Short mmCIF file of C-alpha atoms and ligand atoms in Angstrom, two decimals:
data_model
loop_
_atom_site.label_atom_id
_atom_site.label_comp_id
_atom_site.label_asym_id
_atom_site.label_seq_id
_atom_site.Cartn_x
_atom_site.Cartn_y
_atom_site.Cartn_z
CA MET F 128 146.72 11.28 106.79
CA ARG F 129 145.06 9.22 104.11
CA ILE F 130 144.67 5.46 104.45
CA ASP F 131 143.52 3.33 101.51
CA ILE F 132 142.47 -0.18 102.47
CA LEU F 133 142.29 -2.86 99.77
CA THR F 134 140.05 -5.78 100.62
CA VAL F 135 137.88 -8.52 99.10
CA LEU F 136 135.41 -8.05 101.97
CA PRO F 137 134.73 -4.30 102.27
CA GLU F 138 131.59 -5.00 104.35
CA LEU F 139 133.83 -6.10 107.20
CA LEU F 140 135.21 -2.58 107.47
CA ASN F 141 131.89 -0.73 107.54
CA GLY F 142 131.73 -0.31 111.29
CA PRO F 143 135.11 0.35 112.89
CA PHE F 144 135.79 3.80 111.47
CA ASP F 145 132.37 5.35 112.00
CA HIS F 146 132.44 5.92 115.73
CA SER F 147 134.12 7.83 118.48
CA ILE F 148 137.67 9.11 118.08
CA ILE F 149 138.30 7.83 114.55
CA LYS F 150 135.04 9.30 113.30
CA ARG F 151 135.99 12.61 114.94
CA ALA F 152 139.40 12.50 113.24
CA LYS F 153 137.65 12.04 109.89
CA ASP F 154 135.09 14.78 110.63
CA LYS F 155 137.90 17.18 111.55
CA GLY F 156 139.69 16.38 108.28
CA LEU F 157 142.70 14.90 110.09
CA ALA F 158 142.24 11.43 108.62
CA GLU F 159 140.64 10.01 105.50
CA ILE F 160 139.99 6.29 105.28
CA HIS F 161 139.00 4.87 101.90
CA ILE F 162 137.91 1.27 101.50
CA HIS F 163 138.39 -0.30 98.05
CA ASN F 164 136.95 -3.58 96.83
CA ILE F 165 139.77 -5.45 95.06
CA ARG F 166 137.14 -7.22 92.94
CA ASP F 167 136.32 -3.90 91.24
CA TYR F 168 139.82 -3.98 89.70
CA SER F 169 139.63 -7.54 88.36
CA ASN F 170 139.89 -7.89 84.57
CA ASP F 171 138.26 -11.32 84.78
CA LYS F 172 134.73 -11.45 83.38
CA HIS F 173 133.52 -13.08 86.61
CA LYS F 174 135.53 -10.59 88.73
CA LYS F 175 137.65 -13.42 90.09
CA VAL F 176 140.36 -12.37 92.55
CA ASP F 177 141.81 -15.76 93.54
CA ASP F 178 143.06 -18.98 92.02
CA TYR F 179 144.44 -22.39 92.97
CA ALA F 180 147.98 -22.58 94.34
CA PHE F 181 150.59 -24.03 91.95
CA SER F 182 151.86 -26.12 94.84
CA GLY F 183 148.45 -27.75 95.22
CA GLY F 184 146.87 -28.17 98.63
CA ALA F 185 143.77 -26.64 100.13
CA GLY F 186 142.99 -22.94 99.88
CA MET F 187 143.00 -20.25 97.23
CA VAL F 188 145.65 -17.61 96.57
CA MET F 189 144.90 -13.96 95.79
CA THR F 190 146.00 -13.23 92.21
CA ILE F 191 148.36 -10.46 91.13
CA GLN F 192 146.34 -8.57 88.50
CA PRO F 193 143.48 -7.03 90.54
CA ILE F 194 145.83 -6.06 93.37
CA GLU F 195 148.45 -4.58 91.08
CA SER F 196 145.76 -2.63 89.18
CA ALA F 197 144.31 -1.28 92.43
CA ILE F 198 147.70 -0.22 93.77
CA ASN F 199 148.70 1.34 90.43
CA ALA F 200 145.45 3.30 90.27
CA LEU F 201 146.10 4.74 93.73
CA LYS F 202 149.78 5.41 93.05
CA ALA F 203 148.83 7.34 89.92
CA GLU F 204 146.95 9.81 92.12
CA ARG F 205 149.52 10.41 94.89
CA ASP F 206 152.74 9.15 96.44
CA TYR F 207 152.50 6.61 99.24
CA ASP F 208 154.83 6.35 102.24
CA ALA F 209 154.13 2.66 102.67
CA ILE F 210 152.19 -0.22 101.17
CA ILE F 211 151.43 -2.54 104.04
CA TYR F 212 150.33 -6.17 103.80
CA THR F 213 148.55 -7.70 106.79
CA SER F 214 149.63 -11.25 107.44
CA PRO F 215 150.36 -13.48 110.45
CA ASP F 216 153.95 -13.83 109.24
CA GLY F 217 154.60 -10.07 109.18
CA GLU F 218 156.49 -7.97 111.70
CA LEU F 219 154.68 -7.92 115.03
CA PHE F 220 152.79 -4.62 115.39
CA ASN F 221 153.50 -2.54 118.48
CA GLN F 222 153.31 1.03 119.74
CA LYS F 223 156.73 1.91 118.34
CA ILE F 224 155.62 0.92 114.83
CA ALA F 225 152.31 2.78 115.35
CA ASN F 226 154.25 5.91 116.33
CA SER F 227 156.37 5.82 113.19
CA MET F 228 153.39 5.09 110.94
CA SER F 229 151.47 8.02 112.44
CA LEU F 230 153.98 10.28 110.64
CA TYR F 231 152.97 8.94 107.23
CA THR F 232 150.88 11.12 104.93
CA ASN F 233 149.48 8.40 102.66
CA LEU F 234 149.46 4.68 103.16
CA ILE F 235 147.87 1.64 101.57
CA ILE F 236 146.91 -1.42 103.58
CA LEU F 237 146.34 -4.62 101.60
CA CYS F 238 144.28 -7.15 103.54
CA GLY F 239 145.38 -10.73 103.07
CA HIS F 240 142.71 -13.40 102.55
CA TYR F 241 142.32 -17.09 101.74
CA LYS F 242 145.81 -18.64 101.73
CA GLY F 243 147.32 -15.20 101.21
CA VAL F 244 148.54 -13.28 98.19
CA ASP F 245 150.79 -14.48 95.37
CA GLN F 246 154.34 -14.10 96.70
CA ARG F 247 155.29 -11.82 93.79
CA ILE F 248 152.94 -9.14 95.16
CA ARG F 249 154.91 -9.21 98.41
CA GLU F 250 158.20 -9.02 96.55
CA HIS F 251 157.36 -6.27 94.08
CA LEU F 252 154.61 -4.10 95.56
CA ILE F 253 154.57 -4.37 99.36
CA THR F 254 156.93 -2.27 101.46
CA GLN F 255 155.98 -3.46 104.96
CA GLU F 256 154.35 -6.65 106.27
CA ILE F 257 152.53 -6.48 109.59
CA SER F 258 151.02 -9.07 111.92
CA ILE F 259 148.87 -7.94 114.84
CA GLY F 260 149.58 -11.05 116.90
CA ASP F 261 150.61 -14.67 116.91
CA TYR F 262 147.23 -16.06 115.93
CA VAL F 263 145.50 -16.51 112.60
CA LEU F 264 142.47 -14.40 111.69
CA THR F 265 140.10 -15.31 108.86
CA GLY F 266 141.40 -12.28 106.95
CA GLY F 267 143.47 -9.15 107.28
CA GLU F 268 140.51 -6.75 107.61
CA LEU F 269 140.40 -6.76 111.39
CA ALA F 270 144.16 -6.33 111.43
CA ALA F 271 143.85 -3.34 109.07
CA ALA F 272 141.23 -1.84 111.39
CA VAL F 273 143.48 -2.34 114.42
CA ILE F 274 146.50 -0.78 112.68
CA SER F 275 144.45 2.18 111.37
CA ASP F 276 142.88 2.82 114.77
CA ALA F 277 146.23 2.70 116.58
CA ILE F 278 147.87 5.16 114.20
CA VAL F 279 145.01 7.61 113.57
CA ARG F 280 144.61 8.35 117.29
CA LEU F 281 148.28 9.38 117.37
CA ILE F 282 147.87 12.11 114.74
CA PRO F 283 148.29 15.48 116.49
CA GLY F 284 144.90 17.04 117.16
CA VAL F 285 142.93 13.78 117.04
CA LEU F 286 142.80 13.28 120.79
CA SER F 287 141.31 16.28 122.53
CA ASP F 288 144.08 16.27 125.15
CA GLU F 289 147.29 15.52 123.26
CA THR F 290 149.06 14.46 126.42
CA SER F 291 146.66 11.55 126.71
CA ALA F 292 148.42 9.77 123.83
CA LEU F 293 151.78 10.46 125.44
CA SER F 294 150.63 8.88 128.69
CA ASP F 295 149.25 5.74 126.98
CA SER F 296 150.48 2.35 128.00
CA PHE F 297 153.58 1.38 125.97
CA GLN F 298 154.56 4.95 124.97
CA ASP F 299 157.55 4.70 127.30
CA ASN F 300 157.58 0.90 127.49
CA LEU F 301 155.52 1.08 130.68
CA LEU F 302 151.95 -0.04 131.26
CA SER F 303 149.57 2.67 132.45
CA PRO F 304 148.95 3.09 136.18
CA PRO F 305 145.45 2.19 137.44
CA VAL F 306 142.76 4.88 137.22
CA TYR F 307 139.81 5.61 139.52
CA THR F 308 136.76 7.88 139.43
CA ARG F 309 133.97 8.83 141.80
CA PRO F 310 132.76 7.68 144.24
CA ALA F 311 135.91 7.56 146.40
CA ASN F 312 134.34 4.77 148.41
CA TYR F 313 132.02 2.26 146.74
CA LYS F 314 130.59 -0.19 149.29
CA GLY F 315 133.94 -0.20 151.09
CA TRP F 316 136.06 -0.45 147.86
CA LYS F 317 138.28 2.54 148.40
CA VAL F 318 140.37 4.72 146.11
CA PRO F 319 144.02 4.86 147.31
CA ASP F 320 144.33 7.73 149.85
CA ILE F 321 147.20 9.34 147.94
CA LEU F 322 144.90 10.16 145.00
CA LEU F 323 142.66 12.17 147.31
CA SER F 324 145.58 14.02 148.94
CA GLY F 325 145.74 16.89 146.42
CA ASP F 326 149.57 16.66 146.46
CA THR F 327 150.26 16.60 142.70
CA LYS F 328 153.97 15.80 143.02
CA LYS F 329 153.33 12.81 145.30
CA ILE F 330 150.51 11.66 143.02
CA GLU F 331 152.80 11.78 139.94
CA ASN F 332 155.43 9.75 141.83
CA TRP F 333 152.82 7.24 142.92
CA LYS F 334 151.55 6.86 139.34
CA HIS F 335 155.07 6.29 138.04
CA GLN F 336 155.79 3.71 140.74
CA GLN F 337 152.51 1.95 139.96
CA ALA F 338 153.39 1.90 136.25
CA ILE F 339 156.77 0.33 136.98
CA GLU F 340 155.33 -2.19 139.43
CA ARG F 341 152.55 -3.25 137.02
CA THR F 342 154.99 -3.57 134.14
CA GLN F 343 157.40 -5.67 136.25
CA ARG F 344 154.55 -7.93 137.31
CA LEU F 345 152.56 -8.21 134.05
CA ARG F 346 154.97 -7.44 131.19
CA PRO F 347 158.60 -7.73 132.33
CA ASP F 348 159.56 -8.14 128.65
CA LEU F 349 158.77 -4.44 128.08
CA LEU F 350 161.33 -3.35 130.67
CA LYS F 351 163.88 -5.61 129.04
CA ASP F 352 163.07 -4.09 125.61
CA SER F 353 163.72 -0.57 126.89
CA GLU F 354 167.20 -1.63 128.11
CA ASP F 355 168.11 -2.93 124.64
N1 ADE T 589 145.70 -12.09 108.80
C1 ADE T 589 145.42 -13.25 109.43
N2 ADE T 589 145.94 -13.28 110.65
C2 ADE T 589 146.57 -12.09 110.83
C3 ADE T 589 147.32 -11.52 111.89
N3 ADE T 589 147.53 -12.17 113.03
N4 ADE T 589 147.83 -10.28 111.71
C4 ADE T 589 147.65 -9.64 110.54
N5 ADE T 589 146.95 -10.13 109.51
C5 ADE T 589 146.42 -11.35 109.65
#
């Protein structure tokens, strides 16, 4: 999978992809993440990428030209499955969307900034608009990092044990059961006996029951979603 991220603040994306699982995915050639500075595509002599809103009011709007030029340059090289725009008014990101995006070969993520992008970009160039939650970030970069992380780890071969993605919270609309490691007794805080029993069938049942109980208690909306 190849992800091209378009941003006015590339520095913000220096860290998230250079560690742990995502770095391993890149090293193994399973994912490529390219960060592009939108300013590099501006035809303006001062490399301007924003302008005042026609409607007036506070805040700048990202202009069409640099973004269209950046997207066109990328599209000239390869086909893209999706051109995503990160914005608080997009579709709420979840595991189901991450699963479907993990099947993409090439995608572009445009990070919103300032008051957002000129609406015509959304109408003519963007194919999917994604929000990562009902709160407003200073820009779309962190959202792009969250989306990229969630989808890259789902690419087959990225996680060393592929079943570990299948058993993630949300994969079946259930939260994960609790996990424990050694020691079995820490100052009187004990691991549930069943986990020490060696009876794999009983342990699997227990885990499933725990997942259902936790989901009912913490996220009953997920159980409702799976009925729909
Ligand atoms: N940009 C600002 N806030 C955002 C959010 N919640 N999700 C995606 N992009 C954003």
